[in-house]
Coordinates of C-alpha atoms in Angstrom, one line a residue:
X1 CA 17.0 2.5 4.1
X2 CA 20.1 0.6 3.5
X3 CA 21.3 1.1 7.2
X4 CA 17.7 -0.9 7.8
X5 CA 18.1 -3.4 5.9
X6 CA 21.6 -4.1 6.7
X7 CA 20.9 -4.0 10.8
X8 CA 18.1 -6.5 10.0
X9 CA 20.8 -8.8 8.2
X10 CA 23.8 -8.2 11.2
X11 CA 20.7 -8.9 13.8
X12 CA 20.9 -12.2 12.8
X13 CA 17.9 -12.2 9.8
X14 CA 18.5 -15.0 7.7
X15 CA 14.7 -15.3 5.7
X16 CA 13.2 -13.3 3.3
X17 CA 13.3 -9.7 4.3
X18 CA 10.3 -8.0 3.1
X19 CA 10.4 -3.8 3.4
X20 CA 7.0 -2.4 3.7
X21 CA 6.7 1.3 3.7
X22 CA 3.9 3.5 2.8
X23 CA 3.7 6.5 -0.4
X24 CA 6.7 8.6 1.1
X25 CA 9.0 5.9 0.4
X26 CA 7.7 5.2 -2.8
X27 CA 11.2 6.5 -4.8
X28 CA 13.8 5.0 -7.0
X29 CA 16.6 5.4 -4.4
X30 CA 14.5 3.1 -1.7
X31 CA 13.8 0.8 -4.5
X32 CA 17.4 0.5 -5.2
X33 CA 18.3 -0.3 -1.6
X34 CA 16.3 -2.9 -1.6
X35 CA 17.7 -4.7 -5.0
X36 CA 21.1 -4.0 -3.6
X37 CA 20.4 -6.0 0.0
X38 CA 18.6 -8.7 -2.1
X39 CA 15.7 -7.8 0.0
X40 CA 11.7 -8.0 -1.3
X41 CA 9.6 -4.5 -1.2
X42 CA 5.8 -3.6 -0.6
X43 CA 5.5 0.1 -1.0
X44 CA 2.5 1.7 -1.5
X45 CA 2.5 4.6 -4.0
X46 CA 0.6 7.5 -4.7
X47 CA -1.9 8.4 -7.7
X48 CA 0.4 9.8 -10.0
X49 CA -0.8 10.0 -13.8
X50 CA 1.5 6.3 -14.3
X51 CA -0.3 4.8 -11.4
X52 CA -3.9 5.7 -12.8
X53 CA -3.4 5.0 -16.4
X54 CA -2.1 1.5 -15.6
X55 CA -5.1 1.1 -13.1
X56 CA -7.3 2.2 -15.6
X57 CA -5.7 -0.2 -18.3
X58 CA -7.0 -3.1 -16.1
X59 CA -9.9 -5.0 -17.8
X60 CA -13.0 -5.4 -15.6
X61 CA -12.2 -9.7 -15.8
X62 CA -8.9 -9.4 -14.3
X63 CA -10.6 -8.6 -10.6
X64 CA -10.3 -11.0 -8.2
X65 CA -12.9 -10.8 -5.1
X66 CA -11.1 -10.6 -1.6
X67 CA -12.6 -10.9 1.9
X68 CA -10.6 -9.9 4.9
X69 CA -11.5 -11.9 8.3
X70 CA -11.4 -9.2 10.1
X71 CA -12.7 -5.8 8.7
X72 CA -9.7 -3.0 8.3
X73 CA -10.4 1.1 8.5
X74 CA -10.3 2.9 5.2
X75 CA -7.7 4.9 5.2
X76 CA -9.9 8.3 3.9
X77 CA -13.4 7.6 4.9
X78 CA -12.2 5.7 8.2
X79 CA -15.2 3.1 7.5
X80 CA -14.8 -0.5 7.8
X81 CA -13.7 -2.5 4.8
X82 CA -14.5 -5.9 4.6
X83 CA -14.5 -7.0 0.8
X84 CA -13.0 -5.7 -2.1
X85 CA -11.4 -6.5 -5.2
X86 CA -7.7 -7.0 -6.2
X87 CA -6.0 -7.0 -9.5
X88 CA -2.1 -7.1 -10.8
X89 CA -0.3 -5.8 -13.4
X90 CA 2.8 -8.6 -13.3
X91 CA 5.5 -5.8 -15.3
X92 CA 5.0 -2.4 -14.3
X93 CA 7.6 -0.5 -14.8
X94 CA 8.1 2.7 -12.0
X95 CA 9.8 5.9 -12.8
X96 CA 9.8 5.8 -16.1
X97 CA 10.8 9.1 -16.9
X98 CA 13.9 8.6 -15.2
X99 CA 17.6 6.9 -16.2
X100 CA 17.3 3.3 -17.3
X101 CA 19.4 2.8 -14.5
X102 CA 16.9 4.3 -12.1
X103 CA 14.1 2.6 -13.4
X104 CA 12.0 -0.3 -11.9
X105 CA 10.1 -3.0 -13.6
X106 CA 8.0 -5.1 -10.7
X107 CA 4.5 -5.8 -9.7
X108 CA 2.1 -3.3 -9.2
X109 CA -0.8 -4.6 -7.2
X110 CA -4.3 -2.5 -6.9
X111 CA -6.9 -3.1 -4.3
X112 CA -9.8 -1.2 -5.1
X113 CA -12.9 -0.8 -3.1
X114 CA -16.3 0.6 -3.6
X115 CA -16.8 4.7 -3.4
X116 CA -19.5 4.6 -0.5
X117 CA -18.9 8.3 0.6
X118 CA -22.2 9.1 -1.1
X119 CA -24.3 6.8 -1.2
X120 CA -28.1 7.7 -3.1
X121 CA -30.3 9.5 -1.1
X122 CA -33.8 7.7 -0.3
X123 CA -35.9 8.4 -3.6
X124 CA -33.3 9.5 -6.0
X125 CA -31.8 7.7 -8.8
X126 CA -29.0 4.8 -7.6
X127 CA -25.9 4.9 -9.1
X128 CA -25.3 4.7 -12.7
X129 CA -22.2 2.5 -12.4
X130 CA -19.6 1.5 -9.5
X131 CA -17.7 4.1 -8.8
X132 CA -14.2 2.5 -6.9
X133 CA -11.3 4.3 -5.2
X134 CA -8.0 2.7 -5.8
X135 CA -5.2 1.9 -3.4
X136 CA -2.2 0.5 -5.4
X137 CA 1.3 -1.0 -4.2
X138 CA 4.5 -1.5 -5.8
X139 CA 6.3 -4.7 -4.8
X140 CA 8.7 -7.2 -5.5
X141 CA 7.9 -9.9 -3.5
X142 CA 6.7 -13.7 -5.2
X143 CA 4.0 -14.5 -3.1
X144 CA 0.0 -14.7 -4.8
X145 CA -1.4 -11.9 -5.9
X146 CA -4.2 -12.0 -2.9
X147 CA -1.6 -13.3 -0.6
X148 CA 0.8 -10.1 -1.3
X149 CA -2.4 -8.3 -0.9
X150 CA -3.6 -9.4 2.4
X151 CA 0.2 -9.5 4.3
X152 CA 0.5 -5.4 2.8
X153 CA -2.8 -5.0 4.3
X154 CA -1.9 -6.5 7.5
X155 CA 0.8 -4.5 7.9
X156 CA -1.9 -1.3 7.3
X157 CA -3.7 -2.7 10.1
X158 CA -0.4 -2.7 12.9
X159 CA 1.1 0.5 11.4
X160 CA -2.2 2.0 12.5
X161 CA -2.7 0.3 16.1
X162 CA 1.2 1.6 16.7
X163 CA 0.2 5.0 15.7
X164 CA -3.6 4.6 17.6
X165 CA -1.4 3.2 20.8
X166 CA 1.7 6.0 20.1
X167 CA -1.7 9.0 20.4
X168 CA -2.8 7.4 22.9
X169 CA -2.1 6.5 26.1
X170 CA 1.4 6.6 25.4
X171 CA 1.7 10.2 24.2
X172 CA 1.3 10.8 28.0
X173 CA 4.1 8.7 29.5
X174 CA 6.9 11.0 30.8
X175 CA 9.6 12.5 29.7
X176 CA 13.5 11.9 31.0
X177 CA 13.3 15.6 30.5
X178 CA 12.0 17.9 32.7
X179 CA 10.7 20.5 30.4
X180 CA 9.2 18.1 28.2
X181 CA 7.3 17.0 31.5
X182 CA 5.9 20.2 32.3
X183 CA 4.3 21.0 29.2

């Protein structure tokens, strides 16, 4: 990660570098990279018991509605998502359990949507109350809290048209070698 950020800086980068990685990369040693190239982060982390009991320590007024102009795939039900709702805790602090020194205080940023994987069956009984799946981020940058929302998001939307694109056509361009070819 520090070889990253440092070719972006020798390439000539000179704004605000922003890393945005997904839950693999979501560790004290990439978060330390970034403090040490004065670089921003938006990494999105798992569900680990920290994650969910500051999710669930959100109150229900802290919510902010979000509409995205174009609608983006779910990432477990594959459906389209068009609205959903974003809160922040400003001073979360990551790996907790670690070294002081290890440890990172920063904004953790949750999207949540609605849990439509099953839906009431005509007849029966609705729901008794929302049920939401969360999708939380861990980030350092300044912007608003629906701003940093909407530009993680974004970058959701091209990781998956490279990896659509990568399946795709291009998975059957050739090979410079030959055995690779004939298989």
């Amino acid at each position: 990660m520090s070889e990253a950020l440092a070719t972006a800086r020798e390439a000539g980068c000179t704004g605000i570098r922003i890393l945005r990685a997904d839950s693999q990369f979501y560790n004290a040693a990439v978060i330390a990279a970034c403090h040490r190239a004065k670089a921003h982060f938006s990494i999105t982390t798992g569900m680990n018991f920290s994650i969910k009991r500051a999710v669930h320590s959100i109150p229900d007024d802290a919510w902010q509605h979000i509409s995205y102009p174009t609608a983006v795939p779910d990432p477990e039900t594959g459906e389209l998502i068009s609205d959903a709702e974003v809160a922040e805790i400003p001073q979360y602090t990551a790996f907790a359990s670690r070294k002081k020194a290890e440890r990172a205080t920063a904004r953790l940023i949750v999207r949540r949507v609605r849990d439509l994987a099953k839906p009431a069956v005509m007849g029966e009984q609705g729901e008794l109350f929302a049920l939401w799946r969360h999708h939380p981020f861990f980030t350092g940058q300044s912007a608003a809290t629906l701003q940093a929302e909407r530009e993680h998001r974004h970058h959701a939307v091209v990781e998956q048209v490279i990896a659509d694109t990568k399946a795709g056509a291009l998975a059957h361009l050739p090979s410079g070698h030959f055995h690779a070819n004939a298989a």
